[in-house]
Coordinates of C-alpha atoms and ligand atoms in Angstrom, one line a residue:
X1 CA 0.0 0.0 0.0
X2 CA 1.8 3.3 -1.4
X3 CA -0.7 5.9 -2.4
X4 CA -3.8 6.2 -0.6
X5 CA -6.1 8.8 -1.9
X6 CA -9.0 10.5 1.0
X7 CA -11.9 11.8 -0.8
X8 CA -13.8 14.6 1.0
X9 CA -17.0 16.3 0.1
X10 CA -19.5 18.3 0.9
X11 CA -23.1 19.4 -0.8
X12 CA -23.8 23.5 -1.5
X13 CA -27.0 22.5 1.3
X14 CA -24.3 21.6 3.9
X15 CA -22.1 24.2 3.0
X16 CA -24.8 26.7 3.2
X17 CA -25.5 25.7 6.7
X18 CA -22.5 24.9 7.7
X19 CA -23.0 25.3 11.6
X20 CA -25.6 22.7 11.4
X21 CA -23.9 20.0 10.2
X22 CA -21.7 17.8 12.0
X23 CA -20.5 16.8 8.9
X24 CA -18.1 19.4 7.5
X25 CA -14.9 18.5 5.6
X26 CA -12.9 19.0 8.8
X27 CA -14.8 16.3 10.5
X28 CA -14.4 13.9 7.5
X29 CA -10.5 14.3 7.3
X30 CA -10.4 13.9 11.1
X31 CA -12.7 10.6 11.2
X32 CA -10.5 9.0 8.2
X33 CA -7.1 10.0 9.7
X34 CA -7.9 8.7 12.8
X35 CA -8.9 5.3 10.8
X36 CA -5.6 5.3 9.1
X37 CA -3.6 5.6 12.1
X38 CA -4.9 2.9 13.8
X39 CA -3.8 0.7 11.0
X40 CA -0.7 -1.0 11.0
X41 CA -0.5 -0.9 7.0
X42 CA -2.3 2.5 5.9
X43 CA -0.3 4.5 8.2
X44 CA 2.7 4.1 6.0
X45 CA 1.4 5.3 2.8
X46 CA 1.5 8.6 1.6
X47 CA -1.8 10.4 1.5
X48 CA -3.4 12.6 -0.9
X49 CA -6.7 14.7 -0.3
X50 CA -9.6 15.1 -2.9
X51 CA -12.1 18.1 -2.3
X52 CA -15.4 18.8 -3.6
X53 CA -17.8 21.4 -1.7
X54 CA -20.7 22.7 -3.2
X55 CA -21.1 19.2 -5.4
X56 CA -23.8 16.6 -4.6
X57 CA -23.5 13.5 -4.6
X58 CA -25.6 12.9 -7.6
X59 CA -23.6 15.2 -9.6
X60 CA -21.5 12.9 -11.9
X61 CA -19.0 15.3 -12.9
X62 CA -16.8 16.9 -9.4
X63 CA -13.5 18.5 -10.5
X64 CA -12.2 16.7 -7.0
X65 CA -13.5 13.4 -7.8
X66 CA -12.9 13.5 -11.6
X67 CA -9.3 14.2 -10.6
X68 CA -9.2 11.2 -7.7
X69 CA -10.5 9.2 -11.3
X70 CA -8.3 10.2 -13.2
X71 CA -5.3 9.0 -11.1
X72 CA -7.1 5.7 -10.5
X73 CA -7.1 4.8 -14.4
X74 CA -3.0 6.2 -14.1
X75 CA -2.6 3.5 -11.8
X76 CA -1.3 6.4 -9.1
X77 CA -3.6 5.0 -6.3
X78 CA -3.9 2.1 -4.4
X79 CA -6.4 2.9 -2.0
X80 CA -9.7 5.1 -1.5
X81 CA -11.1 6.1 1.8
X82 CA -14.5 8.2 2.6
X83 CA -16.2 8.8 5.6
X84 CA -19.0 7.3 4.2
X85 CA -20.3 5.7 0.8
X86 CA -22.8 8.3 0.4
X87 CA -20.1 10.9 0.1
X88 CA -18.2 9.1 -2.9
X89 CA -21.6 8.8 -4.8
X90 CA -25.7 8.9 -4.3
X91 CA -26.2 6.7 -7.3
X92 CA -25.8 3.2 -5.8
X93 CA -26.0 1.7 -9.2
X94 CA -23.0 3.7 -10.0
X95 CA -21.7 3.1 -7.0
X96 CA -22.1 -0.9 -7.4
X97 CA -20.3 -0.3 -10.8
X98 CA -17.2 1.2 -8.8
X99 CA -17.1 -1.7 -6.1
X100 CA -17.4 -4.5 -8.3
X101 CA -16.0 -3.4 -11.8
X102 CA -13.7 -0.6 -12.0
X103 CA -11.8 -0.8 -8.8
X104 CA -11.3 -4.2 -8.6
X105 CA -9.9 -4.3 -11.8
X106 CA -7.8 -0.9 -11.1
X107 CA -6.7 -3.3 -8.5
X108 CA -7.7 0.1 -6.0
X109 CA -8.9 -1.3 -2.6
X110 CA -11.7 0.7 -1.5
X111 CA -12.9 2.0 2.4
X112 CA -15.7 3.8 3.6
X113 CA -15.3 4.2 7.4
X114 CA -18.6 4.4 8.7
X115 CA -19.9 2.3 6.7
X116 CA -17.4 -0.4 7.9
X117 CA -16.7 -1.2 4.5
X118 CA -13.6 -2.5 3.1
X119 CA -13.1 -4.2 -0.2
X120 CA -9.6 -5.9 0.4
X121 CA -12.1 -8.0 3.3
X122 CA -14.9 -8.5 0.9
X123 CA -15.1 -12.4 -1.0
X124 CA -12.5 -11.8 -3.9
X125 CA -14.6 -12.5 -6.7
X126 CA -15.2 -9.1 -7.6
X127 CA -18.3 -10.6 -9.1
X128 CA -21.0 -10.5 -6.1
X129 CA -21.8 -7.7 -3.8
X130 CA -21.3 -9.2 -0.3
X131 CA -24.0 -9.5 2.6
X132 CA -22.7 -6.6 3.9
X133 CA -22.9 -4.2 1.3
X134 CA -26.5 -5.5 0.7
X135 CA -27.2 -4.3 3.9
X136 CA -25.5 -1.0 3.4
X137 CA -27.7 -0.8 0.3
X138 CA -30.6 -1.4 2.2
X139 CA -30.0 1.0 5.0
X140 CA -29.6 3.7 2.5
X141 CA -33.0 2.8 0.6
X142 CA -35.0 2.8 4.0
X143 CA -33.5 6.2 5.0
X144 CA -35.5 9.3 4.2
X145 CA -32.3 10.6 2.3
X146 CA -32.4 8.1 0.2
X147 CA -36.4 8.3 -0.9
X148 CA -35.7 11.8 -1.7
X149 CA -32.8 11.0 -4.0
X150 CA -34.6 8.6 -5.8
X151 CA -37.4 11.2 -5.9
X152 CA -34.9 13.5 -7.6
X153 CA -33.8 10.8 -9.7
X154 CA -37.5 10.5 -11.0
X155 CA -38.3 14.0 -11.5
X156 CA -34.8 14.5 -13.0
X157 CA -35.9 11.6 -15.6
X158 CA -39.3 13.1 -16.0
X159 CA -37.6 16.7 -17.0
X160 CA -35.5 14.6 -19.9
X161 CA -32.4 14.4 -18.2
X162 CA -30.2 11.2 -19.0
X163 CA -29.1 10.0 -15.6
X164 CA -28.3 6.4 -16.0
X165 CA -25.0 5.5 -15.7
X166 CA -23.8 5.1 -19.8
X167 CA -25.1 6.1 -22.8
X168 CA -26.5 3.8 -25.6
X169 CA -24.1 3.4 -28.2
X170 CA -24.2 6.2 -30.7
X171 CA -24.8 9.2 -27.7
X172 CA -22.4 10.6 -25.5
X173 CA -23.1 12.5 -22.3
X174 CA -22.9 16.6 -23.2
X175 CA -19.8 17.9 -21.6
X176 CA -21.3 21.0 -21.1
X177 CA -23.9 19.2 -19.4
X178 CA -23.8 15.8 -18.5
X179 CA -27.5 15.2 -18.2
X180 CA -27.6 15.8 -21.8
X181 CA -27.3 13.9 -24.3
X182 CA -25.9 14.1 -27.7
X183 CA -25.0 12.1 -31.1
X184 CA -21.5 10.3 -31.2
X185 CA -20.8 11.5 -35.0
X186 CA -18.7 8.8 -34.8
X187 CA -20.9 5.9 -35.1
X188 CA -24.1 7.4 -35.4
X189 CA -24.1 5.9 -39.2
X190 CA -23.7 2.5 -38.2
X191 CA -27.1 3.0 -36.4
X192 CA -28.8 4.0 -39.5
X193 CA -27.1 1.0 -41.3
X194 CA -28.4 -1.1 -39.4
X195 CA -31.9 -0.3 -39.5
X196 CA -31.5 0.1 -43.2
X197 CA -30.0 -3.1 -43.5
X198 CA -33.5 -4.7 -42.1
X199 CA -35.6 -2.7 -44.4
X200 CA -33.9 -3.8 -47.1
X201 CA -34.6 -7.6 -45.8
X202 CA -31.5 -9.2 -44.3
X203 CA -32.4 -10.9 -40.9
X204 CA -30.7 -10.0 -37.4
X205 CA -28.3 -12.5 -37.9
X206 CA -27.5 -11.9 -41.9
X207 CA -27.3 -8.2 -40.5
X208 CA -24.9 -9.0 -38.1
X209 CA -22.6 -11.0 -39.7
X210 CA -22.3 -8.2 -42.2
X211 CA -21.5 -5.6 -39.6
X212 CA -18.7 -7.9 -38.5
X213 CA -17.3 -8.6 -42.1
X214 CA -17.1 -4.7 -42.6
X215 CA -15.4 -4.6 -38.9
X216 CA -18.2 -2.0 -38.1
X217 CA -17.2 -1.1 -34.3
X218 CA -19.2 -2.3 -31.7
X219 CA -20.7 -0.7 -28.7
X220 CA -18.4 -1.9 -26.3
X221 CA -15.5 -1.5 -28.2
X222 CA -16.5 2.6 -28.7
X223 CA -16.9 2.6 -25.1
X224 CA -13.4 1.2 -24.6
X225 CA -12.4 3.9 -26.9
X226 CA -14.3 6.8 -25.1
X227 CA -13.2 5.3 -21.3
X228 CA -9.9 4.4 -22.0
X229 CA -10.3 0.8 -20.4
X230 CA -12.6 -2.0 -20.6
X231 CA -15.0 -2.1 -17.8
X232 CA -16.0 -5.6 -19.3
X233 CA -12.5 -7.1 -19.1
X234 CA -13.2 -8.4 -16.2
X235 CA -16.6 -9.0 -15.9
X236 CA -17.3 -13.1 -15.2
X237 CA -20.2 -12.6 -18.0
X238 CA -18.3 -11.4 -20.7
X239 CA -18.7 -13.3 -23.9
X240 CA -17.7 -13.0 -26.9
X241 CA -21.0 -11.2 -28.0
X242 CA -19.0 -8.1 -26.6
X243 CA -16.4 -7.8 -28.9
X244 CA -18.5 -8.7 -32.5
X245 CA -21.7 -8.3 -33.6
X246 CA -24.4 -10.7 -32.7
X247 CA -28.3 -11.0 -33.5
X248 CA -29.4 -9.8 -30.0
X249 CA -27.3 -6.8 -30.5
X250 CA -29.0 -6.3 -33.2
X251 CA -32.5 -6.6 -32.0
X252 CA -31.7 -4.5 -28.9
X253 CA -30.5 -1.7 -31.2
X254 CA -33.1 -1.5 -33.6
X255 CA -36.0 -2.0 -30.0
X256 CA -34.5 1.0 -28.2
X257 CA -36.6 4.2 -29.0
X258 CA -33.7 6.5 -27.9
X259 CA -32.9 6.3 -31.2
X260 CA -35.5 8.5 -32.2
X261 CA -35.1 11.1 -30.0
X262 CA -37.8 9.7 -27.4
X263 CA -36.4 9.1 -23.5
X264 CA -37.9 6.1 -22.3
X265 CA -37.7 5.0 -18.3
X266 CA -38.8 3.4 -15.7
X267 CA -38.7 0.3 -18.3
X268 CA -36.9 -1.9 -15.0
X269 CA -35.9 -1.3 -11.4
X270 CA -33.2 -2.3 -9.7
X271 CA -34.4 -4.5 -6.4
X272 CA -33.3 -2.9 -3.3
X273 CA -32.4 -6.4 -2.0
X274 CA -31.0 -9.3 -3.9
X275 CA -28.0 -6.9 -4.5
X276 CA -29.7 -4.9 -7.3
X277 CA -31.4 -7.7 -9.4
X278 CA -33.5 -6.1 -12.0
X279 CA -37.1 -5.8 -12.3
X280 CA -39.0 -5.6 -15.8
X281 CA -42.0 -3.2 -15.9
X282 CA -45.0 -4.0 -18.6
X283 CA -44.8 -1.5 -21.6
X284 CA -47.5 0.2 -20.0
X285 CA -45.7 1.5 -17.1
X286 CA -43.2 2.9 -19.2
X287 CA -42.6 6.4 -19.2
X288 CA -41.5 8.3 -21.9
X289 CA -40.5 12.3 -23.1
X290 CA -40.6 12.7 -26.8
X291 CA -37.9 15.0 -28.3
X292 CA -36.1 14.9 -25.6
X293 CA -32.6 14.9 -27.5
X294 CA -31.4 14.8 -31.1
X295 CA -32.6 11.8 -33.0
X296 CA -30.5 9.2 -35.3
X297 CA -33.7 7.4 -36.9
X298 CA -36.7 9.0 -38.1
X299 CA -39.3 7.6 -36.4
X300 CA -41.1 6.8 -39.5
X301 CA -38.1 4.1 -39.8
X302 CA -37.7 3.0 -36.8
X303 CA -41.9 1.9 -36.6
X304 CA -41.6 0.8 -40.1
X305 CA -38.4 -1.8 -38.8
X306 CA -40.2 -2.7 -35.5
X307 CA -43.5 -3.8 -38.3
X308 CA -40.8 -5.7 -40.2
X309 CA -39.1 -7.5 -37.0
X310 CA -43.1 -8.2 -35.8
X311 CA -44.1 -9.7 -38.9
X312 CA -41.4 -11.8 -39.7
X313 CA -41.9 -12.7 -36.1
X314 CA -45.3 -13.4 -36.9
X315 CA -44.4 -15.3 -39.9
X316 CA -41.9 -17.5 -38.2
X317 CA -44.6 -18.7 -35.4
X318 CA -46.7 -19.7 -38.8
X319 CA -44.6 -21.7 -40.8
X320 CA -43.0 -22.6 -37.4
X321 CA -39.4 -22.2 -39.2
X322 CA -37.8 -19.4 -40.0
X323 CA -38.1 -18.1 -44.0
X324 CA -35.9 -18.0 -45.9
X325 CA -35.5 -16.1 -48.7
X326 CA -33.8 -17.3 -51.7
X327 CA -30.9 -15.3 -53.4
X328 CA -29.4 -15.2 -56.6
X329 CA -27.0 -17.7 -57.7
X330 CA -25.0 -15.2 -58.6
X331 CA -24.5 -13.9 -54.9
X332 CA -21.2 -14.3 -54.0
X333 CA -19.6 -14.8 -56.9
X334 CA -19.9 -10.4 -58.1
X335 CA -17.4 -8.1 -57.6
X336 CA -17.0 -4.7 -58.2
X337 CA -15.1 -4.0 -61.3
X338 CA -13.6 0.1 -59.7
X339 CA -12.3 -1.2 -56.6
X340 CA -12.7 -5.5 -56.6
X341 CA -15.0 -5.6 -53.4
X342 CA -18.0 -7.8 -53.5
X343 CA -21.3 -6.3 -55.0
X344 CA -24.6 -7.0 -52.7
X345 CA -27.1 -8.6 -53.7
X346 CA -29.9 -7.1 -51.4
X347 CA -33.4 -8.8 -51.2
X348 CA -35.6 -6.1 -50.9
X349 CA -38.8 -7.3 -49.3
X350 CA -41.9 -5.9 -48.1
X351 CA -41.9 -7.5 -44.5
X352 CA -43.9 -10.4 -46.0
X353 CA -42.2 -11.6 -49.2
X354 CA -39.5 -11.0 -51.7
X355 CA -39.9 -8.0 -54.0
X356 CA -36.4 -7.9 -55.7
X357 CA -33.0 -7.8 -55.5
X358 CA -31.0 -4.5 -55.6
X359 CA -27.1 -4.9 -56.8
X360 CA -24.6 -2.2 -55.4
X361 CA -20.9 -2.0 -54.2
X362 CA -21.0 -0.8 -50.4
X363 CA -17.6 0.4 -50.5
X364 CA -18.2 2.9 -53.5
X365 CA -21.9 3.9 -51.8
X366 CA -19.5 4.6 -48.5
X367 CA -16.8 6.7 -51.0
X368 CA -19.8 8.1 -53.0
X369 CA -18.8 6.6 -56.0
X370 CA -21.6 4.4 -56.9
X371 CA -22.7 3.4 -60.5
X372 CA -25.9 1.7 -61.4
X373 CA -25.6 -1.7 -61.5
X374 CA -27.3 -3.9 -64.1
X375 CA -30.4 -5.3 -62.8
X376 CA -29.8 -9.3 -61.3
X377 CA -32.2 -10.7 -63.8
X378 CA -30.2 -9.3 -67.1
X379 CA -27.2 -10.2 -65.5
X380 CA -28.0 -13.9 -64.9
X381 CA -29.3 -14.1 -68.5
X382 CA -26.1 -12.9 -69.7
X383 CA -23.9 -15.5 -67.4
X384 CA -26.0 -17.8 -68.5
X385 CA -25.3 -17.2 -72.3
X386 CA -21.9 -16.9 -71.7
X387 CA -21.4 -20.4 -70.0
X388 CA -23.8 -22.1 -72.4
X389 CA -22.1 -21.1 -75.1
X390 CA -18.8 -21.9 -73.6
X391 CA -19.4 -25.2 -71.9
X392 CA -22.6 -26.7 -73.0
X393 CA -22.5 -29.7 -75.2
X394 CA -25.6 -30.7 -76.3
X395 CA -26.8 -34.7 -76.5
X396 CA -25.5 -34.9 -80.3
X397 CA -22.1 -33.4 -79.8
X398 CA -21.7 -35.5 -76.5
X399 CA -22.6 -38.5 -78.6
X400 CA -20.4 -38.1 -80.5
X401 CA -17.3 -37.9 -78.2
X402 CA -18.5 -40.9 -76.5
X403 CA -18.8 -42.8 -79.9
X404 CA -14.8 -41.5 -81.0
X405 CA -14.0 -42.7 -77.4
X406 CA -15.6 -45.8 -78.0
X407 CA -14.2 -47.0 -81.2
X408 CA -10.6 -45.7 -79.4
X409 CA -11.2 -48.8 -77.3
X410 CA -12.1 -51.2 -80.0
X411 CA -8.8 -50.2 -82.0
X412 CA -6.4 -51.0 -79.2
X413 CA -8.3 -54.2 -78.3
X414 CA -7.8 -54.9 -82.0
X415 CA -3.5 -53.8 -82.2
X416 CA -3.5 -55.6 -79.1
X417 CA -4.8 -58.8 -81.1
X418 CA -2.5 -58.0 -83.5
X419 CA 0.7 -58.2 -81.5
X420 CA -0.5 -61.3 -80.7
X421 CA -0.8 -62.9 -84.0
X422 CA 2.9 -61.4 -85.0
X423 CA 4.5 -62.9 -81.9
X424 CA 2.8 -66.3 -83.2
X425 CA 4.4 -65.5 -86.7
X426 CA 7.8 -64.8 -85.3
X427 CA 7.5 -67.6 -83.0
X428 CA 6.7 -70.1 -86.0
X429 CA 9.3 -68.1 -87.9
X430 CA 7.1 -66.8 -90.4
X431 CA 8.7 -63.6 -89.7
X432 CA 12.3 -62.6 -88.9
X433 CA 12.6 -61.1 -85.3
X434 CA 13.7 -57.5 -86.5
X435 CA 10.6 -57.3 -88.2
X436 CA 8.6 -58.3 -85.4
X437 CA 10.1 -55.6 -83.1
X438 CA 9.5 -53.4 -85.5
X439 CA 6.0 -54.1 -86.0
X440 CA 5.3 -54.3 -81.8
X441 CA 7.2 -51.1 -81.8
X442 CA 4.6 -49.4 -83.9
X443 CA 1.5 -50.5 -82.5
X444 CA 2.9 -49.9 -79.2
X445 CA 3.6 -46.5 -80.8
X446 CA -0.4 -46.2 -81.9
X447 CA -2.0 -47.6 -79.0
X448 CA -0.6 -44.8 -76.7
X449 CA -1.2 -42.0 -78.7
X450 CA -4.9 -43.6 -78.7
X451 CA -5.0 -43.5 -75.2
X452 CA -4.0 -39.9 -75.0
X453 CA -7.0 -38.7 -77.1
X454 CA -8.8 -41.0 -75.0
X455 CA -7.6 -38.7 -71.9
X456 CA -8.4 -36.1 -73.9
X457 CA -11.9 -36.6 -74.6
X458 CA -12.4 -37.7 -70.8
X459 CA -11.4 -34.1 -70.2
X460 CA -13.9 -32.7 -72.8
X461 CA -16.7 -35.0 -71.1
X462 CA -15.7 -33.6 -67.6
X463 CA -16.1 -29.9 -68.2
X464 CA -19.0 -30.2 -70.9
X465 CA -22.1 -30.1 -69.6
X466 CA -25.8 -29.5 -70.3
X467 CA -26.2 -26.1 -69.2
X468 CA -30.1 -26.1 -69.0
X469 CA -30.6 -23.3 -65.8
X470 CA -28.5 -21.2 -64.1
X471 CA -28.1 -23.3 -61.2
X472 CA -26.3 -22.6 -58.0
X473 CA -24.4 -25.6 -58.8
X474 CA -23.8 -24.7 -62.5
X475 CA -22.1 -21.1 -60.9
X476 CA -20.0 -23.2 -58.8
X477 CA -19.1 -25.4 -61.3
X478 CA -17.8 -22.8 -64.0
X479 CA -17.1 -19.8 -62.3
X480 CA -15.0 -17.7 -59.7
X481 CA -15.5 -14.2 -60.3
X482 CA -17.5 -12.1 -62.0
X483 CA -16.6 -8.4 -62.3
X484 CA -19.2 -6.1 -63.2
X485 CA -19.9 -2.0 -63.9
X486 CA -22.5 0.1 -65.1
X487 CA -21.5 -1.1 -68.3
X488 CA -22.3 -5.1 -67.1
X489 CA -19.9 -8.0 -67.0
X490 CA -16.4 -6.3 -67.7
X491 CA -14.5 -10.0 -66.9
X492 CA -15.1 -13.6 -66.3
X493 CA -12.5 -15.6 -64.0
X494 CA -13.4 -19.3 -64.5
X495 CA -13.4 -21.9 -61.9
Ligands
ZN1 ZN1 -16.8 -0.7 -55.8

């Protein structure tokens, strides 16, 4: 224990009446000192003070405590003492956040003297709030204090300002005013994208796999970005889900109406007991303020996806399997002939069926360089001219290889024969044995250059085909890339 760091505070209420409280910033120092020097280890660290008077302890942002942060996330303290819990922070959610996230991965023990807690005595799993704390928690929440902060809480929410602890991804707390909220610039687009990718018919899970083959950033990682650490790195939950795209995601982002600009609480409650499990409310108990900050989806989209997720829903529970939509064969097989990415082959829908299929090259759209592609339906026709006239071989023409092939056969069954009757001749010497080698020596000679264009039309046979449709496996068959422009196909890489 090196650096401990005593954080003091006082509200402008206390401050204002300051001969009658009990609890000035004196008295806080003096109860925490007196702590440390009755401990064997603390007294030998250096101490540092933190001051805040005139902040409550609802206020997120206090220069004194911002700076105490600050030197956490350095790694320039190992220990925090208040006086009380209350006096580090009102919002025990926040506060819970502190205790079982951030510090214990800052590796920052943590001691509120009257409180008589100390994290370095808690169960080390950084995961559970202990019996203790519960009870803390609980004191606080049958206090009157407490009632009227979560009064304040409620009409603070009710006047449209954003109190919970983070903001959903694509907002960021106003630093002017950090009940505010406003648009992250920075991934704001990716929120639109993703709603547009459902209108235009891909499913949560087609849309997410997208956003993770275009390395779109996901929330957490932004808030990595944004916090400077990973408040999940540490979390016994943490999946995988965190650090790529996944359906649910998905779902959650296109279901949350902040989106459009509406603030929507009291949607759960955190149990006083149980350590702050969460309670769902019904829709109905819901409260919301429209306009409350700048939107990212028009509202008319955002109703228009929730109808699309509903239906398909709907649709699902009918056919009691999910649909699926069938694409062109086509599909993955396109590229974009400017800059060699693959084209898109969006099925447009209309929440109930499949309307179309729209071709476009995301990486020009994203450079604003995007040419009209032909429509699918031309281009299929066209592939499948091109491979019908360059591999189909119709029943005659295959006949007729088969036929050559065939009589191949019979003439080296036939030379064979005939070695055998001038070995009889030379054996009976009817013939002289340099003629015979000369003889074997040249049907040897014809019956291997008939098994070459044996080989040879065996090859022919292979890659011939009837092209009759164009197939998914016809596609596969014959080709690798296709490379199209505005113009159409500008090349043809064969399989
Ligand atoms: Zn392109």
């Amino acid at each position: 224990m090196n650096n401990i760091a005593i954080y003091l505070r006082i509200s402008v209420l206390e401050k204002g009446n300051l001969g009658h409280t009990e609890d000035t910033i004196n008295s806080q120092r003096n109860i925490i000192k007196n702590f440390i020097f009755n401990d064997q280890e603390l007294k030998k660290a250096s101490i540092e003070e933190f001051i805040d008077e005139g902040y409550s302890g609802s206020s997120t942002s206090r220069p004194g405590l911002d700076k105490l942060l600050l030197k956490v996330r350095q790694q320039k303290i190992d220990c925090i003492i208040v006086k009380d819990m209350s006096r580090f922070m009102r919002n025990y959610i926040e506060m819970g956040d502190y205790l079982e996230n951030i510090f214990p991965f800052m590796g920052v023990r943590f001691i509120a003297v009257n409180d008589g807690y100390d994290s370095s005595k808690e169960v080390q799993n950084g995961t559970e709030l202990d019996i203790q704390f519960k009870n803390l928690l609980n004191d606080y929440y049958s206090r009157d204090v407490s009632e009227k902060m979560t009064t304040a809480l409620l009409t603070a929410k009710k006047q449209g300002k954003y109190t919970s602890g983070t903001p959903p991804y694509g907002y960021l707390k106003d630093p002017e005013d950090n009940y505010k909220l406003i648009v992250d610039e920075k991934v704001a687009g990716n929120i639109r994208y993703i709603f547009q990718l459902i209108l235009e018919g891909y499913s949560l899970n087609e849309t997410a796999k997208i956003l993770n083959s275009e390395g779109v950033m996901t929330a957490r990682a932004r808030r990595q970005e944004i916090q400077g650490y990973d408040s999940y790195a540490n979390r016994w939950d943490s999946t995988v889900e965190q650090t790529i795209w996944s359906a649910s995601m998905v779902r959650r982002i296109l279901k949350n109406e902040t989106y459009t600009g509406t603030f929507v609480f009291n949607k759960t409650t955190k149990s006083k007991l149980d350590g702050g499990k969460v309670i769902y409310h019904p829709e109905e108990e819901w409260i919301k303020i429209y306009d409350n900050h700048e939107a990212i989806v028009d509202k008319e989209i955002f109703d228009e996806v929730n109808g699309i997720l509903k239906s398909r829903r709907k649709n699902d529970a009918l056919r009691g399997s999910k649909s699926k939509y069938k694409n062109s064969p086509l599909a993955t097989f396109v590229r974009c002939n400017k800059c060699g990415y693959k084209i898109r082959f969006n099925k447009s829908s209309n929440g109930k069926e499949l309307v179309g299929i729209n071709l476009y090259c995301y990486h020009c759209r994203m450079l604003e360089q995007e040419e009209k592609l032909p429509h699918y339906k031309e281009l299929e026709k066209d592939i499948f001219e091109i491979l019908k006239d360059k591999f189909h071989t119709d029943k005659t023409e295959k006949k007729k290889l088969l036929d050559e092939q065939k009589e191949l056969y019979d003439r080296n069954d036939q030379l064979l024969k005939k070695k055998r009757i001038e070995f009889e001749n030379y054996k009976f010497g009817k013939i002289s044995r340099e003629d015979f080698v000369e003889i074997k020596d040249q049907i040897l000679e014809l019956i291997e250059s008939n098994k070459e264009r044996i080989q040879e039309i065996d090859e022919e046979l292979k890659h011939a085909g009837s092209i009759e449709g164009l197939t998914d496996d016809v596609v596969k068959k014959y080709i690798k890339r296709i490379y199209i422009s505005s113009k159409g196909i500008e090349r043809i890489e064969y399989a």
